[in-house]
Short mmCIF file of C-alpha atoms in Angstrom, two decimals:
data_model
loop_
_atom_site.label_atom_id
_atom_site.label_comp_id
_atom_site.label_asym_id
_atom_site.label_seq_id
_atom_site.Cartn_x
_atom_site.Cartn_y
_atom_site.Cartn_z
CA UNK A 1065 0.47 47.60 -43.05
CA UNK A 1066 -1.54 45.01 -44.89
CA UNK A 1067 1.57 42.91 -45.45
CA UNK A 1068 2.48 42.99 -41.76
CA UNK A 1069 -1.04 42.01 -40.83
CA UNK A 1070 -1.06 39.14 -43.29
CA UNK A 1071 2.30 38.00 -42.04
CA UNK A 1072 1.08 38.13 -38.45
CA UNK A 1073 -2.05 36.17 -39.35
CA UNK A 1074 0.09 33.62 -41.16
CA UNK A 1075 2.35 33.18 -38.15
CA UNK A 1076 -0.68 32.86 -35.90
CA UNK A 1077 -2.15 30.25 -38.19
CA UNK A 1078 1.12 28.34 -38.26
CA UNK A 1079 1.29 28.44 -34.47
CA UNK A 1080 -2.33 27.27 -34.27
CA UNK A 1081 -1.51 24.31 -36.52
CA UNK A 1082 1.57 23.52 -34.45
CA UNK A 1083 -0.45 23.75 -31.26
CA UNK A 1084 -3.04 21.38 -32.67
CA UNK A 1085 -0.34 18.96 -33.68
CA UNK A 1086 1.19 19.32 -30.27
CA UNK A 1087 -2.08 18.33 -28.67
CA UNK A 1088 -2.12 15.21 -30.84
CA UNK A 1089 1.39 14.26 -29.86
CA UNK A 1090 1.33 15.34 -26.20
CA UNK A 1091 -0.87 14.15 -23.36
CA UNK A 1092 -3.04 16.83 -21.81
CA UNK A 1093 -1.33 18.55 -18.88
CA UNK A 1094 -2.76 19.81 -15.56
CA UNK A 1095 -5.23 16.94 -15.27
CA UNK A 1096 -3.81 15.21 -12.19
CA UNK A 1097 -2.90 16.48 -8.74
CA UNK A 1098 -1.24 14.61 -5.88
CA UNK A 1099 -4.45 12.81 -4.86
CA UNK A 1100 -5.46 11.69 -8.35
CA UNK A 1101 -1.95 10.55 -9.23
CA UNK A 1102 -1.52 8.68 -5.93
CA UNK A 1103 -4.85 6.88 -6.32
CA UNK A 1104 -4.07 5.97 -9.93
CA UNK A 1105 -0.77 4.28 -9.07
CA UNK A 1106 -1.93 2.67 -5.81
CA UNK A 1107 -4.90 1.07 -7.55
CA UNK A 1108 -2.47 -1.13 -9.48
CA UNK A 1109 -1.29 -2.70 -6.21
CA UNK A 1110 -4.82 -4.13 -5.67
CA UNK A 1111 -4.38 -4.30 -1.87
CA UNK A 1112 -7.22 -6.73 -1.22
CA UNK A 1113 -6.02 -9.03 -3.99
CA UNK A 1114 -2.60 -9.07 -2.33
CA UNK A 1115 -3.95 -9.68 1.18
CA UNK A 1116 -6.46 -12.33 0.11
CA UNK A 1117 -4.45 -13.92 -2.70
CA UNK A 1118 -0.71 -13.22 -2.72
CA UNK A 1119 -0.10 -13.42 1.03
CA UNK A 1120 -1.76 -16.82 1.65
CA UNK A 1121 -0.04 -18.17 -1.48
CA UNK A 1122 3.36 -17.04 -0.20
CA UNK A 1123 2.73 -18.56 3.23
CA UNK A 1124 1.52 -21.81 1.66
CA UNK A 1125 4.02 -22.34 -1.15
CA UNK A 1126 7.15 -20.94 0.49
CA UNK A 1127 6.45 -21.88 4.10
CA UNK A 1128 7.91 -18.52 5.20
CA UNK A 1129 6.32 -17.19 8.39
CA UNK A 1130 8.36 -13.97 8.23
CA UNK A 1131 6.47 -12.50 5.28
CA UNK A 1132 5.79 -9.24 7.21
CA UNK A 1133 9.55 -8.75 7.61
CA UNK A 1134 10.02 -9.37 3.87
CA UNK A 1135 7.66 -6.49 3.10
CA UNK A 1136 9.70 -4.23 5.37
CA UNK A 1137 12.98 -5.26 3.70
CA UNK A 1138 11.56 -4.85 0.21
CA UNK A 1139 10.18 -1.47 1.22
CA UNK A 1140 13.73 -0.41 2.10
CA UNK A 1141 15.10 -1.68 -1.23
CA UNK A 1142 12.38 0.10 -3.19
CA UNK A 1143 12.88 3.34 -1.27
CA UNK A 1144 16.57 3.13 -2.25
CA UNK A 1145 15.47 2.55 -5.84
CA UNK A 1146 13.02 5.44 -5.60
CA UNK A 1147 15.69 7.95 -4.53
CA UNK A 1148 17.43 7.89 -7.90
CA UNK A 1149 14.24 7.18 -9.84
CA UNK A 1150 12.54 10.21 -8.30
CA UNK A 1151 15.53 12.44 -9.03
CA UNK A 1152 15.45 11.25 -12.64
CA UNK A 1153 11.77 12.19 -12.84
CA UNK A 1154 12.76 15.82 -12.15
CA UNK A 1155 14.80 15.84 -15.37
CA UNK A 1156 12.75 13.58 -17.67
CA UNK A 1157 8.98 13.91 -18.18
CA UNK A 1158 7.84 11.18 -20.53
CA UNK A 1159 4.88 8.80 -20.62
CA UNK A 1160 7.41 6.06 -21.41
CA UNK A 1161 8.97 6.45 -17.93
CA UNK A 1162 11.18 3.34 -17.68
CA UNK A 1163 12.45 3.27 -21.21
CA UNK A 1164 12.83 7.06 -21.32
CA UNK A 1165 15.05 6.94 -18.23
CA UNK A 1166 17.04 3.98 -19.52
CA UNK A 1167 17.59 5.58 -22.93
CA UNK A 1168 18.84 8.79 -21.28
CA UNK A 1169 21.42 6.85 -19.29
CA UNK A 1170 22.28 3.73 -21.28
CA UNK A 1171 21.50 4.96 -24.80
CA UNK A 1172 18.70 4.78 -27.34
CA UNK A 1173 19.26 1.13 -28.25
CA UNK A 1174 18.89 0.07 -24.62
CA UNK A 1175 15.88 2.36 -24.40
CA UNK A 1176 14.22 0.65 -27.38
CA UNK A 1177 14.74 -2.71 -25.68
CA UNK A 1178 13.34 -1.42 -22.38
CA UNK A 1179 10.30 -0.02 -24.22
CA UNK A 1180 9.36 -3.40 -25.64
CA UNK A 1181 10.02 -5.16 -22.32
CA UNK A 1182 7.77 -2.63 -20.56
CA UNK A 1183 5.01 -3.03 -23.15
CA UNK A 1184 5.10 -6.83 -22.82
CA UNK A 1185 5.44 -6.83 -19.02
CA UNK A 1186 2.58 -4.45 -18.25
CA UNK A 1187 0.35 -6.14 -20.81
CA UNK A 1188 1.09 -9.47 -19.13
CA UNK A 1189 0.31 -8.09 -15.66
CA UNK A 1190 -2.96 -6.61 -16.86
CA UNK A 1191 -4.11 -9.62 -18.86
CA UNK A 1192 -3.20 -12.08 -16.10
CA UNK A 1193 -5.64 -10.46 -13.69
CA UNK A 1194 -8.55 -11.26 -16.02
CA UNK A 1195 -8.17 -14.94 -15.15
CA UNK A 1196 -8.65 -14.56 -11.40
CA UNK A 1197 -11.21 -11.76 -11.96
CA UNK A 1198 -13.41 -13.96 -14.13
CA UNK A 1199 -13.06 -16.90 -11.76
CA UNK A 1200 -14.08 -14.82 -8.72
CA UNK A 1201 -17.02 -13.12 -10.45
CA UNK A 1202 -18.24 -16.51 -11.65
CA UNK A 1203 -18.04 -17.70 -8.03
CA UNK A 1204 -20.04 -14.71 -6.80
CA UNK A 1205 -22.83 -15.44 -9.29
CA UNK A 1206 -22.87 -19.09 -8.20
CA UNK A 1207 -22.95 -18.22 -4.49
CA UNK A 1208 -25.34 -15.28 -4.39
CA UNK A 1209 -27.47 -15.70 -7.53
CA UNK A 1210 -27.37 -19.47 -7.93
CA UNK A 1211 -26.30 -18.87 -11.51
CA UNK A 1212 -23.53 -20.82 -13.23
CA UNK A 1213 -21.60 -18.79 -15.79
CA UNK A 1214 -18.26 -19.51 -17.44
CA UNK A 1215 -15.33 -17.50 -16.05
CA UNK A 1216 -14.47 -16.02 -19.45
CA UNK A 1217 -17.82 -14.22 -19.78
CA UNK A 1218 -17.19 -11.70 -16.96
CA UNK A 1219 -13.52 -11.57 -17.99
CA UNK A 1220 -14.38 -10.47 -21.53
CA UNK A 1221 -17.06 -8.09 -20.24
CA UNK A 1222 -14.47 -6.49 -17.97
CA UNK A 1223 -12.00 -6.19 -20.85
CA UNK A 1224 -14.56 -4.26 -22.90
CA UNK A 1225 -15.52 -2.05 -19.94
CA UNK A 1226 -11.89 -1.24 -19.17
CA UNK A 1227 -11.30 -0.48 -22.83
CA UNK A 1228 -14.22 1.94 -22.86
CA UNK A 1229 -12.94 3.73 -19.77
CA UNK A 1230 -9.55 3.99 -21.45
CA UNK A 1231 -11.11 6.42 -23.91
CA UNK A 1232 -12.40 8.69 -21.13
CA UNK A 1233 -10.58 11.43 -19.30
CA UNK A 1234 -7.95 10.32 -16.82
CA UNK A 1235 -9.65 12.30 -14.06
CA UNK A 1236 -12.78 10.16 -14.49
CA UNK A 1237 -10.61 7.07 -14.20
CA UNK A 1238 -8.94 8.50 -11.10
CA UNK A 1239 -12.33 8.94 -9.42
CA UNK A 1240 -13.31 5.35 -10.23
CA UNK A 1241 -10.00 4.04 -8.96
CA UNK A 1242 -10.08 6.23 -5.88
CA UNK A 1243 -13.50 5.23 -4.61
CA UNK A 1244 -12.75 1.52 -5.03
CA UNK A 1245 -9.33 1.82 -3.44
CA UNK A 1246 -10.41 3.76 -0.36
CA UNK A 1247 -13.20 1.31 0.47
CA UNK A 1248 -10.92 -1.65 -0.14
CA UNK A 1249 -8.18 -0.35 2.14
CA UNK A 1250 -10.70 0.56 4.84
CA UNK A 1251 -12.05 -2.99 4.98
CA UNK A 1252 -8.58 -4.50 5.24
CA UNK A 1253 -7.72 -2.06 8.05
CA UNK A 1254 -10.90 -3.10 9.87
CA UNK A 1255 -9.78 -6.73 9.61
CA UNK A 1256 -6.30 -5.82 10.90
CA UNK A 1257 -7.82 -4.11 13.94
CA UNK A 1258 -10.17 -7.05 14.54
CA UNK A 1259 -7.26 -9.50 14.36
CA UNK A 1260 -5.27 -7.53 16.93
CA UNK A 1261 -8.35 -7.19 19.17
CA UNK A 1262 -9.15 -10.89 18.91
CA UNK A 1263 -5.87 -12.76 18.24
CA UNK A 1264 -5.51 -16.50 17.84
CA UNK A 1265 -4.35 -18.92 20.52
CA UNK A 1266 -0.78 -17.58 20.48
CA UNK A 1267 -1.84 -14.01 21.22
CA UNK A 1268 -0.21 -10.83 19.87
CA UNK A 1269 2.97 -12.55 18.77
CA UNK A 1270 5.69 -10.60 16.93
CA UNK A 1271 7.34 -13.83 15.81
CA UNK A 1272 6.71 -12.96 12.13
CA UNK A 1273 9.21 -10.09 12.43
CA UNK A 1274 11.95 -12.37 13.78
CA UNK A 1275 14.87 -12.65 11.28
CA UNK A 1276 15.09 -16.36 12.11
CA UNK A 1277 11.85 -16.86 10.18
CA UNK A 1278 13.64 -15.96 6.94
CA UNK A 1279 15.89 -19.00 6.81
CA UNK A 1280 15.43 -21.71 4.22
CA UNK A 1281 15.34 -22.23 0.47
CA UNK A 1282 12.01 -20.47 0.00
CA UNK A 1283 13.18 -16.97 0.93
CA UNK A 1284 14.41 -16.00 -2.54
CA UNK A 1285 11.20 -17.11 -4.21
CA UNK A 1286 9.11 -15.45 -1.50
CA UNK A 1287 10.86 -12.19 -2.42
CA UNK A 1288 9.56 -12.64 -5.97
CA UNK A 1289 5.99 -13.05 -4.73
CA UNK A 1290 6.23 -10.10 -2.37
CA UNK A 1291 7.85 -7.63 -4.77
CA UNK A 1292 4.99 -8.22 -7.19
CA UNK A 1293 2.68 -6.80 -4.51
CA UNK A 1294 4.45 -3.43 -4.75
CA UNK A 1295 4.09 -3.06 -8.50
CA UNK A 1296 2.26 0.14 -9.30
CA UNK A 1297 4.28 2.76 -7.44
CA UNK A 1298 6.82 2.87 -10.29
CA UNK A 1299 4.04 3.99 -12.66
CA UNK A 1300 3.93 7.55 -11.30
CA UNK A 1301 6.35 9.00 -13.91
CA UNK A 1302 4.14 7.56 -16.68
CA UNK A 1303 1.62 10.29 -15.81
CA UNK A 1304 4.24 13.08 -15.52
CA UNK A 1305 3.06 14.87 -18.68
CA UNK A 1306 -0.46 15.03 -17.24
CA UNK A 1307 0.47 16.83 -14.01
CA UNK A 1308 1.00 20.53 -13.47
CA UNK A 1309 4.25 20.18 -11.48
CA UNK A 1310 5.80 16.80 -12.37
CA UNK A 1311 9.15 17.60 -10.72
CA UNK A 1312 7.32 17.92 -7.38
CA UNK A 1313 4.29 15.64 -7.65
CA UNK A 1314 5.94 12.54 -9.16
CA UNK A 1315 8.64 12.09 -6.45
CA UNK A 1316 6.12 12.90 -3.72
CA UNK A 1317 3.65 10.31 -4.96
CA UNK A 1318 6.31 7.62 -5.41
CA UNK A 1319 7.58 7.89 -1.85
CA UNK A 1320 4.06 8.09 -0.42
CA UNK A 1321 3.14 4.98 -2.41
CA UNK A 1322 6.21 2.92 -1.47
CA UNK A 1323 6.07 3.88 2.19
CA UNK A 1324 2.33 3.39 2.46
CA UNK A 1325 2.35 0.05 0.65
CA UNK A 1326 5.25 -1.32 2.73
CA UNK A 1327 3.60 -0.41 6.04
CA UNK A 1328 0.14 -1.53 4.94
CA UNK A 1329 1.26 -4.93 3.66
CA UNK A 1330 3.65 -5.57 6.55
CA UNK A 1331 0.90 -4.90 9.10
CA UNK A 1332 -1.75 -6.82 7.15
CA UNK A 1333 0.42 -9.92 6.70
CA UNK A 1334 1.31 -9.71 10.41
CA UNK A 1335 -2.42 -9.50 11.21
CA UNK A 1336 -2.94 -12.75 9.30
CA UNK A 1337 -0.28 -14.45 11.43
CA UNK A 1338 -1.84 -13.05 14.61
CA UNK A 1339 -5.33 -14.19 13.65
CA UNK A 1340 -4.30 -17.70 12.59
CA UNK A 1341 -1.28 -18.03 14.91
CA UNK A 1342 2.37 -17.97 13.72
CA UNK A 1343 2.72 -21.73 14.10
CA UNK A 1344 -0.51 -22.38 12.19
CA UNK A 1345 -0.40 -19.77 9.41
CA UNK A 1346 1.46 -21.95 6.89
CA UNK A 1347 -0.85 -24.93 7.39
CA UNK A 1348 -3.98 -22.78 7.31
CA UNK A 1349 -2.82 -21.11 4.09
CA UNK A 1350 -2.10 -24.48 2.48
CA UNK A 1351 -5.55 -25.69 3.43
CA UNK A 1352 -7.63 -22.62 2.57
CA UNK A 1353 -5.50 -20.68 0.05
CA UNK A 1354 -7.37 -17.50 -1.01
CA UNK A 1355 -10.22 -18.41 1.34
CA UNK A 1356 -8.04 -17.78 4.41
CA UNK A 1357 -8.83 -14.08 4.79
CA UNK A 1358 -12.56 -14.64 4.32
CA UNK A 1359 -12.57 -17.45 6.88
CA UNK A 1360 -10.84 -15.22 9.44
CA UNK A 1361 -13.21 -12.30 8.82
CA UNK A 1362 -16.23 -14.60 9.05
CA UNK A 1363 -15.19 -15.60 12.58
CA UNK A 1364 -14.48 -12.06 13.77
CA UNK A 1365 -16.65 -9.70 11.75
CA UNK A 1366 -19.57 -11.82 10.58
CA UNK A 1367 -21.00 -12.96 7.27
CA UNK A 1368 -22.25 -9.54 6.12
CA UNK A 1369 -18.77 -8.03 6.35
CA UNK A 1370 -17.32 -11.05 4.56
CA UNK A 1371 -19.87 -10.75 1.77
CA UNK A 1372 -18.90 -7.12 1.23
CA UNK A 1373 -15.24 -8.15 1.28
CA UNK A 1374 -15.91 -10.68 -1.50
CA UNK A 1375 -17.44 -7.96 -3.65
CA UNK A 1376 -14.60 -5.55 -2.94
CA UNK A 1377 -12.14 -8.29 -3.84
CA UNK A 1378 -13.61 -8.17 -7.34
CA UNK A 1379 -13.86 -4.38 -7.60
CA UNK A 1380 -10.26 -4.06 -6.39
CA UNK A 1381 -9.14 -6.31 -9.22
CA UNK A 1382 -11.13 -4.19 -11.65
CA UNK A 1383 -9.33 -1.10 -10.36
CA UNK A 1384 -5.99 -2.82 -10.97
CA UNK A 1385 -7.09 -3.80 -14.47
CA UNK A 1386 -7.95 -0.19 -15.23
CA UNK A 1387 -4.71 1.15 -13.78
CA UNK A 1388 -2.49 -1.25 -15.74
CA UNK A 1389 -4.54 -0.57 -18.88
CA UNK A 1390 -3.82 3.15 -18.56
CA UNK A 1391 -0.10 2.48 -18.21
CA UNK A 1392 0.04 0.18 -21.26
CA UNK A 1393 -1.82 2.75 -23.35
CA UNK A 1394 0.65 5.46 -22.35
CA UNK A 1395 3.68 3.32 -23.10
CA UNK A 1396 2.22 2.58 -26.55
CA UNK A 1397 1.60 6.32 -27.00
CA UNK A 1398 5.19 7.17 -26.09
CA UNK A 1399 6.57 4.46 -28.38
CA UNK A 1400 4.40 5.59 -31.29
CA UNK A 1401 5.51 9.18 -30.81
CA UNK A 1402 9.16 8.13 -31.04
CA UNK A 1403 8.97 5.71 -33.96
CA UNK A 1404 9.12 2.46 -31.97
CA UNK A 1405 5.50 1.69 -32.90
CA UNK A 1406 3.46 2.96 -35.88
CA UNK A 1407 2.79 6.71 -35.74
CA UNK A 1408 -0.94 6.17 -35.11
CA UNK A 1409 -0.11 5.14 -31.54
CA UNK A 1410 1.59 8.49 -30.92
CA UNK A 1411 -1.57 10.58 -31.21
CA UNK A 1412 -4.23 11.33 -28.63
CA UNK A 1413 -7.93 10.79 -29.25
CA UNK A 1414 -10.72 13.35 -29.59
CA UNK A 1415 -11.79 15.71 -26.83
CA UNK A 1416 -10.59 13.47 -24.01
CA UNK A 1417 -6.92 13.71 -24.97
CA UNK A 1418 -6.48 10.03 -24.06
CA UNK A 1419 -3.99 7.74 -25.86
CA UNK A 1420 -6.83 6.00 -27.66
CA UNK A 1421 -4.90 3.79 -30.11
CA UNK A 1422 -2.79 2.37 -27.31
CA UNK A 1423 -5.99 1.74 -25.36
CA UNK A 1424 -7.42 -0.18 -28.31
CA UNK A 1425 -4.22 -2.22 -28.64
CA UNK A 1426 -4.29 -3.26 -25.00
CA UNK A 1427 -7.97 -4.14 -25.17
CA UNK A 1428 -7.41 -6.24 -28.30
CA UNK A 1429 -4.50 -8.10 -26.68
CA UNK A 1430 -6.61 -8.83 -23.58
CA UNK A 1431 -9.60 -10.07 -25.60
CA UNK A 1432 -7.46 -12.34 -27.79
CA UNK A 1433 -5.60 -13.94 -24.87
CA UNK A 1434 -8.72 -14.41 -22.71
CA UNK A 1435 -10.48 -15.96 -25.71
CA UNK A 1436 -7.56 -18.34 -26.26
CA UNK A 1437 -7.69 -19.49 -22.63
CA UNK A 1438 -11.47 -19.81 -22.84
CA UNK A 1439 -11.06 -22.16 -25.81
CA UNK A 1440 -8.45 -24.14 -23.83
CA UNK A 1441 -11.01 -24.36 -21.01
CA UNK A 1442 -13.52 -26.09 -23.28
CA UNK A 1443 -12.40 -29.65 -22.57
CA UNK A 1444 -14.87 -32.35 -21.49
CA UNK A 1445 -12.56 -34.02 -18.96
CA UNK A 1446 -10.21 -31.22 -17.96
CA UNK A 1447 -9.96 -29.28 -14.72
CA UNK A 1448 -12.13 -26.19 -15.35
CA UNK A 1449 -9.95 -24.03 -13.11
CA UNK A 1450 -6.65 -24.80 -14.82
CA UNK A 1451 -6.80 -22.27 -17.70
CA UNK A 1452 -7.99 -19.59 -15.25
CA UNK A 1453 -5.22 -20.19 -12.74
CA UNK A 1454 -2.63 -20.53 -15.49
CA UNK A 1455 -3.69 -17.23 -17.02
CA UNK A 1456 -3.23 -15.52 -13.67
CA UNK A 1457 0.03 -17.17 -12.54
CA UNK A 1458 1.78 -17.42 -15.89
CA UNK A 1459 1.16 -13.89 -17.07
CA UNK A 1460 1.43 -12.32 -13.62
CA UNK A 1461 4.91 -13.72 -13.06
CA UNK A 1462 6.05 -12.89 -16.60
CA UNK A 1463 5.01 -9.29 -15.96
CA UNK A 1464 6.61 -9.15 -12.52
CA UNK A 1465 9.93 -10.41 -13.91
CA UNK A 1466 9.85 -7.79 -16.66
CA UNK A 1467 9.26 -4.92 -14.23
CA UNK A 1468 12.01 -6.16 -11.87
CA UNK A 1469 14.46 -6.20 -14.80
CA UNK A 1470 13.34 -2.70 -15.82
CA UNK A 1471 13.81 -1.36 -12.28
CA UNK A 1472 17.33 -2.81 -12.12
CA UNK A 1473 18.24 -1.29 -15.50
CA UNK A 1474 16.72 2.06 -14.50
CA UNK A 1475 18.80 2.08 -11.31
CA UNK A 1476 22.06 1.70 -13.24
CA UNK A 1477 20.83 4.20 -15.84
CA UNK A 1478 20.48 6.83 -13.11
CA UNK A 1479 24.14 6.36 -12.20
CA UNK A 1480 25.31 6.73 -15.81
CA UNK A 1481 22.98 9.66 -16.53
CA UNK A 1482 24.29 11.87 -13.76
CA UNK A 1483 27.90 10.75 -14.21
CA UNK A 1484 27.77 11.82 -17.87
CA UNK A 1485 26.36 15.19 -16.88
CA UNK A 1486 29.28 15.76 -14.54
CA UNK A 1487 27.00 15.64 -11.50
CA UNK A 1488 28.44 12.51 -9.88
CA UNK A 1489 29.85 14.48 -6.98
CA UNK A 1490 26.70 16.48 -6.30
CA UNK A 1491 24.52 13.37 -6.63
CA UNK A 1492 26.90 10.93 -4.89
CA UNK A 1493 24.35 9.82 -2.29
CA UNK A 1494 21.62 9.19 -4.86
CA UNK A 1495 24.01 7.34 -7.15
CA UNK A 1496 25.11 5.06 -4.33
CA UNK A 1497 21.54 4.21 -3.34
CA UNK A 1498 20.67 3.58 -7.01
CA UNK A 1499 23.63 1.22 -7.42
CA UNK A 1500 22.74 -0.71 -4.26
CA UNK A 1501 19.11 -0.97 -5.36
CA UNK A 1502 20.18 -2.11 -8.83
CA UNK A 1503 22.29 -4.93 -7.44
CA UNK A 1504 19.54 -6.01 -5.04
CA UNK A 1505 16.97 -6.03 -7.86
CA UNK A 1506 19.27 -8.08 -10.09
CA UNK A 1507 19.58 -10.65 -7.29
CA UNK A 1508 15.79 -10.81 -6.99
CA UNK A 1509 15.50 -11.17 -10.78
CA UNK A 1510 18.00 -14.03 -10.65
CA UNK A 1511 15.97 -15.84 -7.99
CA UNK A 1512 12.83 -15.23 -10.04
CA UNK A 1513 14.28 -16.92 -13.12
CA UNK A 1514 15.87 -19.74 -11.11
CA UNK A 1515 12.65 -20.58 -9.28
CA UNK A 1516 10.18 -19.84 -12.06
CA UNK A 1517 8.93 -23.42 -11.99
CA UNK A 1518 7.86 -22.89 -8.37
CA UNK A 1519 6.29 -19.53 -9.13
CA UNK A 1520 4.03 -20.96 -11.85
CA UNK A 1521 3.45 -24.34 -10.24
CA UNK A 1522 5.32 -26.35 -12.89
CA UNK A 1523 7.74 -29.21 -12.31
CA UNK A 1524 11.50 -28.55 -12.31
CA UNK A 1525 11.83 -30.32 -15.68
CA UNK A 1526 8.90 -28.49 -17.27
CA UNK A 1527 9.62 -26.43 -20.38
CA UNK A 1528 7.50 -23.68 -18.83
CA UNK A 1529 10.36 -22.94 -16.41
CA UNK A 1530 12.35 -21.43 -19.31
CA UNK A 1531 9.67 -20.65 -21.89
CA UNK A 1532 7.72 -18.21 -19.71
CA UNK A 1533 10.66 -16.09 -18.47
CA UNK A 1534 11.97 -16.44 -22.02
CA UNK A 1535 9.13 -14.15 -23.13
CA UNK A 1536 10.87 -11.27 -21.36
CA UNK A 1537 14.25 -12.34 -22.70
CA UNK A 1538 12.85 -12.44 -26.24
CA UNK A 1539 11.30 -8.97 -25.87
CA UNK A 1540 14.64 -7.66 -24.61
CA UNK A 1541 16.56 -9.09 -27.59
CA UNK A 1542 14.00 -7.99 -30.20
CA UNK A 1543 14.06 -4.49 -28.69
CA UNK A 1544 17.86 -4.36 -28.93
CA UNK A 1545 17.71 -5.42 -32.57
CA UNK A 1546 15.04 -2.81 -33.31
CA UNK A 1547 17.15 -0.13 -31.64
CA UNK A 1548 20.28 -1.15 -33.56
CA UNK A 1549 18.42 -1.17 -36.89
CA UNK A 1550 16.88 2.22 -36.13
CA UNK A 1551 20.31 3.62 -35.28
CA UNK A 1552 21.73 2.40 -38.59
CA UNK A 1553 18.84 3.39 -40.84
CA UNK A 1554 17.26 6.39 -39.09
CA UNK A 1555 19.84 7.90 -36.75
CA UNK A 1556 17.74 11.05 -36.24
CA UNK A 1557 14.84 8.94 -34.96
CA UNK A 1558 17.19 6.88 -32.79
CA UNK A 1559 18.49 10.10 -31.23
CA UNK A 1560 14.94 11.06 -30.21
CA UNK A 1561 14.27 7.87 -28.22
CA UNK A 1562 13.45 8.87 -24.67
CA UNK A 1563 12.99 12.57 -25.45
CA UNK A 1564 9.21 12.29 -25.84
CA UNK A 1565 7.41 15.60 -26.09
CA UNK A 1566 10.69 17.46 -25.57
CA UNK A 1567 11.80 16.38 -29.06
CA UNK A 1568 8.57 17.68 -30.54
CA UNK A 1569 8.95 21.00 -28.75
CA UNK A 1570 12.45 21.31 -30.23
CA UNK A 1571 11.00 20.58 -33.68
CA UNK A 1572 8.42 23.34 -33.22
CA UNK A 1573 11.09 25.79 -32.12
CA UNK A 1574 13.17 24.93 -35.18
CA UNK A 1575 10.17 25.45 -37.46
CA UNK A 1576 9.58 28.92 -36.02
CA UNK A 1577 13.20 29.95 -36.45
CA UNK A 1578 13.61 31.94 -39.72
#
């Protein structure tokens, strides 16, 4: 009797140890519902930053009046992408979303490459926003407090604040993101209504939805600008381990996000053309750039509304910074858990259950890069805005290219994954949509690389036109080499790439088997 009791206590102790280890190597489940997950991924789209920044830039640089139609077309492409991506999320629950899916379809070596591309791309997207964030906050202090401060001071302060929030519970972050996002969207909707109620000289013109507006050399590059506005919806599977029903919530959130973003941005960009006039929107954007939206709201809704919009422009960027930070931390966590980064990254932190080491890594990267650009800004005769704008455009477009490449690879991975499982017939419709989306995304990636000099404002002969996209190419190659080396030296670790917490659960089951 005593022996049985001791044996039972020993087994219970072993299970307790395993459970503790599992908590270290698994993100805490049941922390996000549909609302929290939706707000977390939508915050990364930074709707006001897109309406005030990306849209006028696209009108000005590309000269494409039909930007609203581009958002509709891209929405269709991304819905096609989401069909297979969502189905994959029902079978794979891993904080390393993209690379987990790619490794399941195209193999562990491809997955290792995708992991590094994702880590670099999302870091670049997050860090790039600090440039425009610091610049705008500096402008707010100058305008409303008559206080001149260098752009890098609020940028570094934001990096530290975001890093601190990265250690907190994800539900706290979701509340922060949600409040900022809802107010931001509401203000843009108010502008849209005001523009329709008080249109420019050309009235309620639907010219921006005319396919004839999409002719010319700038269309391909405009697609690159516009697809960057959608980035965020694809992050839903990153949080799969932290939801109670990932097979239901993740697909639901992705389609809500894609559909909502496509409609919102199409209508908002159309509202800009209505307010300024289709024939005048390109010229007005070239003249006023990011000030276009604020000029239009000043005329229709007054200075008080515009002042609030300026503040929300900043808080919206902060929400995007926080959202991308969370994603980078979770990718680092997933990579550490599977041997693609040091094991310390694959453990959660303290009572919050957050991927703390990954959060520290992302914060450190942001602080180092912002500091480097701040030093570059310290020139007696230089343009003080150049390092800020370069930080935003260079890193933003590097990140966008990386995510486009990952989406294309994930689309083809879906096809291979289900074909290998003998489900090609049952999943024929999803496989077809994934293949179409993959081809379309590869075309967009090709245009992005070809026109990178335009995207970053460099000359056609500038070395930046190949060096900057080369960052993604280098990450891809290094990842392939890492995967190949891991396969040769540690085949058991290579076999676990993409399995995430499933591999650990199998290990626990094996340990319990006599």
